[in-house]
Amino acid sequence: MKLAAHELQDLHELTLSCVNSITNMSYMLQHVQDPELKSIMERHYPFHIRDYNMKVEFLNQTEGAKKELPLFQEQRQLNNYTESPVLQYIPVQPRTIVQDMNDREMGTAYLLTLKRAGREYAYSAMEAANPELRSFLQTAFMMSCSHAYDMWQYMVKKGYYPLEQADQTLVSKMGATYQLVPEDQPIIQQALNKYQGQNPINGQSDQMYQ
């Protein structure tokens, strides 16, 4: 398909990133011990393959990608989203001699891969001119968010990732720094009325609270 020069370069980098992600996941699936972690990776794995194949189609097919990426419904695993379910975090130290990675190392590597991929998709989507490619990049960003959320919750439950409530005094102090802007001001309402229908809306943010 026809691509702008910057789109081609972004697509190349993202495709190469997928090669790395899939290779690492393939290794992990053969070595991970925790059934819960293995289940998460097995559930995600086919969609990383689909993501990669769509990029290859964008690069090679005149009509672009024939496949589609789904939008995932996120699964909440934590009962409390400001406090860790474990009483003490498990200490960690980088190993300098490694024969095989342990579950924590593989989980950490996968989570960081997802977070990096999400940022790259977001940056690329903001500058993509081709509508089909832009839509794909936005959907891939959402997939990275969903998969990272699965992994983040797993890491928190295991005590591998800290989760603490922010100090309420600091929250109040910081919050008091900012004041709301009244949205019923004439200048705001005039702009809304002037451009009514020119900002197409597909939904509201609360539809993301699954």
PDB file of C-alpha atoms in Angstrom, residues 28-44 77 102-104 106 150-151 154 157-158 160:
ATOM      1  CA  MET A  28       8.921 -17.798  27.863  1.00  0.00           C
ATOM      2  CA  LEU A  29       6.060 -20.145  27.043  1.00  0.00           C
ATOM      3  CA  GLN A  30       8.521 -23.037  27.061  1.00  0.00           C
ATOM      4  CA  HIS A  31      10.117 -22.055  30.369  1.00  0.00           C
ATOM      5  CA  VAL A  32       7.518 -20.355  32.574  1.00  0.00           C
ATOM      6  CA  GLN A  33       6.555 -22.373  35.664  1.00  0.00           C
ATOM      7  CA  ASP A  34       3.634 -20.480  37.228  1.00  0.00           C
ATOM      8  CA  PRO A  35       0.374 -21.724  35.633  1.00  0.00           C
ATOM      9  CA  GLU A  36      -1.269 -18.295  36.033  1.00  0.00           C
ATOM     10  CA  LEU A  37       1.566 -16.493  34.252  1.00  0.00           C
ATOM     11  CA  LYS A  38       1.638 -19.119  31.519  1.00  0.00           C
ATOM     12  CA  SER A  39      -2.119 -18.780  31.048  1.00  0.00           C
ATOM     13  CA  ILE A  40      -1.833 -14.994  30.600  1.00  0.00           C
ATOM     14  CA  MET A  41       0.914 -15.372  28.014  1.00  0.00           C
ATOM     15  CA  GLU A  42      -0.896 -18.160  26.164  1.00  0.00           C
ATOM     16  CA  ARG A  43      -4.037 -16.037  26.013  1.00  0.00           C
ATOM     17  CA  HIS A  44      -2.120 -13.039  24.631  1.00  0.00           C
ATOM     18  CA  GLN A  77      -8.283  -8.988  39.190  1.00  0.00           C
ATOM     19  CA  ASN A 102      12.843 -17.257  36.310  1.00  0.00           C
ATOM     20  CA  ASP A 103       9.130 -16.402  36.296  1.00  0.00           C
ATOM     21  CA  ARG A 104       9.613 -12.984  37.847  1.00  0.00           C
ATOM     22  CA  MET A 106      10.043 -13.239  32.413  1.00  0.00           C
ATOM     23  CA  ASP A 150      -3.276  -8.076  32.827  1.00  0.00           C
ATOM     24  CA  MET A 151       0.433  -8.340  33.501  1.00  0.00           C
ATOM     25  CA  TYR A 154      -0.358 -10.275  38.047  1.00  0.00           C
ATOM     26  CA  LYS A 157      -0.589  -9.842  43.237  1.00  0.00           C
ATOM     27  CA  LYS A 158       2.752 -11.623  43.397  1.00  0.00           C
ATOM     28  CA  TYR A 160       6.735  -8.072  42.354  1.00  0.00           C
TER      29      TYR A 160
END
